Short mmCIF file of C-alpha atoms in Angstrom, two decimals:
data_model
loop_
_atom_site.label_atom_id
_atom_site.label_comp_id
_atom_site.label_asym_id
_atom_site.label_seq_id
_atom_site.Cartn_x
_atom_site.Cartn_y
_atom_site.Cartn_z
CA UNK A 1 48.61 -36.34 -13.47
CA UNK A 2 52.04 -35.60 -12.00
CA UNK A 3 53.39 -34.96 -15.50
CA UNK A 4 50.59 -32.43 -16.04
CA UNK A 5 51.35 -30.73 -12.71
CA UNK A 6 55.08 -30.71 -13.45
CA UNK A 7 54.40 -29.17 -16.87
CA UNK A 8 52.25 -26.37 -15.45
CA UNK A 9 54.77 -25.77 -12.66
CA UNK A 10 57.35 -24.87 -15.28
CA UNK A 11 57.79 -21.08 -15.46
CA UNK A 12 58.54 -21.38 -19.17
CA UNK A 13 55.30 -23.23 -19.96
CA UNK A 14 53.24 -20.99 -17.68
CA UNK A 15 54.69 -17.89 -19.32
CA UNK A 16 53.76 -19.06 -22.80
CA UNK A 17 50.22 -20.09 -21.86
CA UNK A 18 49.55 -16.94 -19.83
CA UNK A 19 50.72 -14.83 -22.75
CA UNK A 20 47.77 -16.15 -24.73
CA UNK A 21 45.29 -16.21 -21.84
CA UNK A 22 45.83 -12.80 -20.24
CA UNK A 23 44.49 -10.72 -23.19
CA UNK A 24 41.23 -12.67 -23.15
CA UNK A 25 40.77 -11.99 -19.45
CA UNK A 26 41.59 -8.31 -19.91
CA UNK A 27 39.03 -8.10 -22.71
CA UNK A 28 36.39 -9.88 -20.64
CA UNK A 29 36.98 -7.55 -17.71
CA UNK A 30 36.82 -4.47 -19.93
CA UNK A 31 33.42 -5.61 -21.22
CA UNK A 32 31.75 -6.94 -18.08
CA UNK A 33 32.82 -4.28 -15.58
CA UNK A 34 31.58 -1.21 -17.51
CA UNK A 35 28.34 -2.94 -18.49
CA UNK A 36 27.68 -4.16 -14.94
CA UNK A 37 28.60 -0.80 -13.40
CA UNK A 38 26.45 1.22 -15.81
CA UNK A 39 23.50 -1.14 -15.40
CA UNK A 40 23.75 -1.28 -11.61
CA UNK A 41 24.53 2.35 -10.92
CA UNK A 42 22.27 3.97 -13.49
CA UNK A 43 19.47 1.63 -14.55
CA UNK A 44 18.82 -0.85 -11.73
CA UNK A 45 15.78 0.13 -9.62
CA UNK A 46 16.32 1.68 -6.21
CA UNK A 47 15.91 -0.51 -3.14
CA UNK A 48 12.62 -0.05 -1.30
CA UNK A 49 14.42 0.41 2.05
CA UNK A 50 17.91 1.71 1.30
CA UNK A 51 16.91 3.60 -1.86
CA UNK A 52 19.89 4.60 -4.03
CA UNK A 53 22.47 4.01 -1.31
CA UNK A 54 22.20 0.27 -1.96
CA UNK A 55 23.98 0.76 -5.31
CA UNK A 56 27.35 0.61 -3.59
CA UNK A 57 26.70 -3.15 -3.45
CA UNK A 58 28.01 -3.33 -7.02
CA UNK A 59 31.44 -2.27 -5.76
CA UNK A 60 31.38 -3.63 -2.21
CA UNK A 61 30.37 -7.24 -2.88
CA UNK A 62 32.87 -7.97 -5.70
CA UNK A 63 35.65 -6.34 -3.67
CA UNK A 64 34.86 -8.40 -0.58
CA UNK A 65 34.62 -11.65 -2.54
CA UNK A 66 37.92 -10.98 -4.29
CA UNK A 67 39.60 -10.13 -0.99
CA UNK A 68 38.69 -13.54 0.41
CA UNK A 69 39.30 -15.47 -2.83
CA UNK A 70 42.73 -13.93 -3.24
CA UNK A 71 43.77 -14.97 0.26
CA UNK A 72 42.44 -18.50 -0.34
CA UNK A 73 44.56 -18.65 -3.51
CA UNK A 74 47.60 -17.54 -1.52
CA UNK A 75 46.97 -20.27 1.06
CA UNK A 76 46.79 -22.93 -1.68
CA UNK A 77 50.00 -21.58 -3.20
CA UNK A 78 51.60 -21.68 0.25
CA UNK A 79 50.86 -25.40 0.59
CA UNK A 80 52.20 -26.13 -2.89
CA UNK A 81 55.34 -24.09 -2.26
CA UNK A 82 56.09 -25.50 1.19
CA UNK A 83 55.32 -29.14 0.37
CA UNK A 84 56.42 -29.55 -3.25
CA UNK A 85 58.90 -26.62 -3.44
CA UNK A 86 57.28 -25.32 -6.65
CA UNK A 87 58.60 -21.79 -7.06
CA UNK A 88 55.82 -20.78 -9.46
CA UNK A 89 53.37 -21.08 -6.55
CA UNK A 90 55.47 -18.62 -4.56
CA UNK A 91 55.48 -16.23 -7.51
CA UNK A 92 51.67 -16.34 -7.82
CA UNK A 93 51.28 -15.78 -4.07
CA UNK A 94 53.66 -12.83 -4.19
CA UNK A 95 51.91 -11.03 -7.05
CA UNK A 96 48.43 -11.76 -5.68
CA UNK A 97 49.03 -10.24 -2.24
CA UNK A 98 48.98 -6.53 -3.23
CA UNK A 99 45.84 -7.06 -5.30
CA UNK A 100 44.14 -8.82 -2.38
CA UNK A 101 45.15 -6.03 -0.01
CA UNK A 102 43.71 -3.38 -2.32
CA UNK A 103 40.44 -5.31 -2.64
CA UNK A 104 40.21 -5.67 1.13
CA UNK A 105 40.71 -1.95 1.57
CA UNK A 106 38.10 -1.28 -1.13
CA UNK A 107 35.64 -3.56 0.65
CA UNK A 108 36.23 -1.85 4.00
CA UNK A 109 36.01 1.65 2.53
CA UNK A 110 32.89 0.98 0.48
CA UNK A 111 31.32 -0.76 3.47
CA UNK A 112 32.01 2.30 5.62
CA UNK A 113 30.44 4.60 3.02
CA UNK A 114 27.46 2.24 2.84
CA UNK A 115 27.18 2.09 6.61
CA UNK A 116 26.70 5.82 7.10
CA UNK A 117 23.19 6.04 5.54
CA UNK A 118 22.27 2.44 6.45
CA UNK A 119 23.47 2.07 10.05
CA UNK A 120 24.01 5.70 10.98
CA UNK A 121 27.74 5.09 11.55
CA UNK A 122 30.70 4.35 9.32
CA UNK A 123 32.22 1.72 11.62
CA UNK A 124 31.20 -0.73 14.34
CA UNK A 125 33.40 -3.36 15.95
CA UNK A 126 31.22 -6.28 14.96
CA UNK A 127 32.52 -9.66 13.84
CA UNK A 128 32.33 -9.14 10.08
CA UNK A 129 34.00 -5.75 9.99
CA UNK A 130 36.64 -6.68 12.55
CA UNK A 131 37.56 -9.92 10.77
CA UNK A 132 37.85 -8.05 7.47
CA UNK A 133 40.15 -5.52 9.14
CA UNK A 134 42.24 -8.42 10.44
CA UNK A 135 42.41 -9.73 6.86
CA UNK A 136 43.82 -6.40 5.72
CA UNK A 137 46.46 -6.53 8.46
CA UNK A 138 47.32 -10.09 7.41
CA UNK A 139 47.88 -8.91 3.84
CA UNK A 140 50.12 -6.11 5.06
CA UNK A 141 52.01 -8.52 7.29
CA UNK A 142 52.55 -11.03 4.49
CA UNK A 143 53.80 -8.35 2.11
CA UNK A 144 56.14 -6.87 4.73
CA UNK A 145 57.39 -10.28 5.90
CA UNK A 146 58.32 -11.30 2.38
CA UNK A 147 60.67 -8.33 2.06
CA UNK A 148 62.07 -8.63 5.58
CA UNK A 149 64.53 -11.36 4.57
CA UNK A 150 67.69 -10.95 2.54
CA UNK A 151 67.06 -14.22 0.69
CA UNK A 152 63.94 -14.29 -1.48
CA UNK A 153 63.34 -17.97 -0.76
CA UNK A 154 63.34 -17.39 3.00
CA UNK A 155 60.91 -14.51 2.65
CA UNK A 156 58.65 -16.66 0.53
CA UNK A 157 58.62 -19.44 3.13
CA UNK A 158 57.82 -17.02 5.95
CA UNK A 159 55.02 -15.43 3.92
CA UNK A 160 53.64 -18.88 3.09
CA UNK A 161 53.53 -19.87 6.77
CA UNK A 162 51.69 -16.67 7.70
CA UNK A 163 49.25 -17.27 4.84
CA UNK A 164 48.42 -20.71 6.21
CA UNK A 165 47.97 -19.31 9.71
CA UNK A 166 45.79 -16.47 8.47
CA UNK A 167 43.51 -18.67 6.37
CA UNK A 168 41.58 -19.58 9.54
CA UNK A 169 40.18 -16.05 9.38
CA UNK A 170 38.28 -16.78 6.14
CA UNK A 171 35.53 -18.97 7.65
CA UNK A 172 35.17 -16.39 10.44
CA UNK A 173 34.54 -13.71 7.81
CA UNK A 174 32.15 -15.96 5.92
CA UNK A 175 30.00 -17.15 8.83
CA UNK A 176 30.39 -14.25 11.26
CA UNK A 177 26.93 -12.89 10.45
CA UNK A 178 25.45 -16.30 11.30
CA UNK A 179 27.52 -17.09 14.40
CA UNK A 180 27.10 -13.70 16.09
CA UNK A 181 24.58 -10.87 16.16
CA UNK A 182 25.97 -8.22 13.84
CA UNK A 183 24.74 -5.13 12.03
CA UNK A 184 26.07 -6.55 8.78
CA UNK A 185 23.43 -8.20 6.64
CA UNK A 186 23.65 -11.80 5.45
CA UNK A 187 24.96 -12.69 2.02
CA UNK A 188 23.28 -10.77 -0.79
CA UNK A 189 24.24 -13.35 -3.39
CA UNK A 190 24.64 -17.11 -3.07
CA UNK A 191 25.39 -19.91 -5.52
CA UNK A 192 23.16 -22.35 -3.63
CA UNK A 193 20.06 -20.20 -3.14
CA UNK A 194 17.78 -18.22 -5.40
CA UNK A 195 18.57 -14.48 -5.28
CA UNK A 196 16.42 -12.45 -2.92
CA UNK A 197 16.71 -9.47 -5.25
CA UNK A 198 14.80 -8.98 -8.50
CA UNK A 199 16.54 -9.91 -11.72
CA UNK A 200 17.13 -6.27 -12.65
CA UNK A 201 19.29 -5.97 -9.50
CA UNK A 202 21.19 -9.24 -9.30
CA UNK A 203 22.11 -9.59 -12.99
CA UNK A 204 24.35 -6.48 -12.96
CA UNK A 205 25.81 -7.68 -9.67
CA UNK A 206 26.64 -11.01 -11.31
CA UNK A 207 28.25 -9.18 -14.24
CA UNK A 208 30.33 -7.11 -11.82
CA UNK A 209 31.51 -10.21 -9.96
CA UNK A 210 32.41 -12.06 -13.16
CA UNK A 211 34.21 -8.99 -14.45
CA UNK A 212 36.05 -8.58 -11.15
CA UNK A 213 37.29 -12.18 -11.25
CA UNK A 214 38.35 -11.72 -14.88
CA UNK A 215 40.29 -8.64 -13.80
CA UNK A 216 41.84 -10.62 -10.95
CA UNK A 217 42.94 -13.35 -13.33
CA UNK A 218 44.34 -10.86 -15.83
CA UNK A 219 46.30 -8.95 -13.18
CA UNK A 220 47.72 -12.12 -11.62
CA UNK A 221 48.72 -13.61 -14.98
CA UNK A 222 50.31 -10.38 -16.20
CA UNK A 223 52.22 -9.72 -12.99
CA UNK A 224 53.26 -13.38 -12.75
CA UNK A 225 54.75 -13.17 -16.24
CA UNK A 226 56.75 -10.10 -15.23
CA UNK A 227 57.96 -11.77 -12.05
CA UNK A 228 58.98 -14.89 -13.98
CA UNK A 229 61.09 -12.77 -16.31
CA UNK A 230 62.72 -11.08 -13.33
CA UNK A 231 63.57 -14.31 -11.53
CA UNK A 232 64.50 -16.32 -14.62
CA UNK A 233 66.44 -13.57 -16.40
CA UNK A 234 69.52 -15.78 -16.59
CA UNK A 235 67.66 -18.74 -18.11
CA UNK A 236 68.39 -19.53 -21.73
CA UNK A 237 64.74 -19.37 -22.79
CA UNK A 238 64.34 -15.87 -21.32
CA UNK A 239 67.44 -14.63 -23.14
CA UNK A 240 66.12 -16.15 -26.36
CA UNK A 241 62.76 -14.48 -25.78
CA UNK A 242 64.36 -11.08 -25.23
CA UNK A 243 66.55 -11.49 -28.29
CA UNK A 244 63.56 -12.48 -30.42
CA UNK A 245 61.57 -9.49 -29.15
CA UNK A 246 64.39 -7.08 -29.92
CA UNK A 247 64.77 -8.53 -33.44
CA UNK A 248 61.06 -8.02 -34.10
CA UNK A 249 61.20 -4.41 -32.90
CA UNK A 250 64.09 -3.65 -35.24
#
């Protein structure tokens, strides 16, 4: 098991595997997202209460789930980096943070747009919305903290610590609608319960979520590869890779 972990922790091995895996994820995202969006926004039936305004669910829910999943990934990477000093974990956490911040902003913005016709206001300081706003600030803080140090390793350690501190916000986001009285509705989609929506509504939502996670994986793999090349530019295997690429181009 430790040999397998050590192998995958190697930037060289990860770069080679991700080179083959990233195109498949890009292709999957390019198929699922347009199909899910077209189905949900154009062909899914209108909700009997919210009418067509409910269709923003196909953007809001995947964005919110990715915002939380990305931060959970960063927390796992923080543990691996702090405990086992695996630099690849720090690289993944670094490249995932901007994507997670953008998804958090997308979730907040789409939720505000959704709230205007549904609640009559674009913002309320309830537990779900406030905890999501805190998540956005945590992302900003982690990104800023990483670049606040002259040494990249020190910035990575500080960002990892803040990620571990901020992970306590995830269960608050998840269960806030159950612990407190909020305007925000309960989960629209669950892996443990049958969907409350008809199939013509939840299937495109499922496609959007799968496509969003494929996009997340593709972005993280692609940006991780670029970051590996930047950090390992003096390594012999990187020089050989660049030389081989230049020879093929000429």
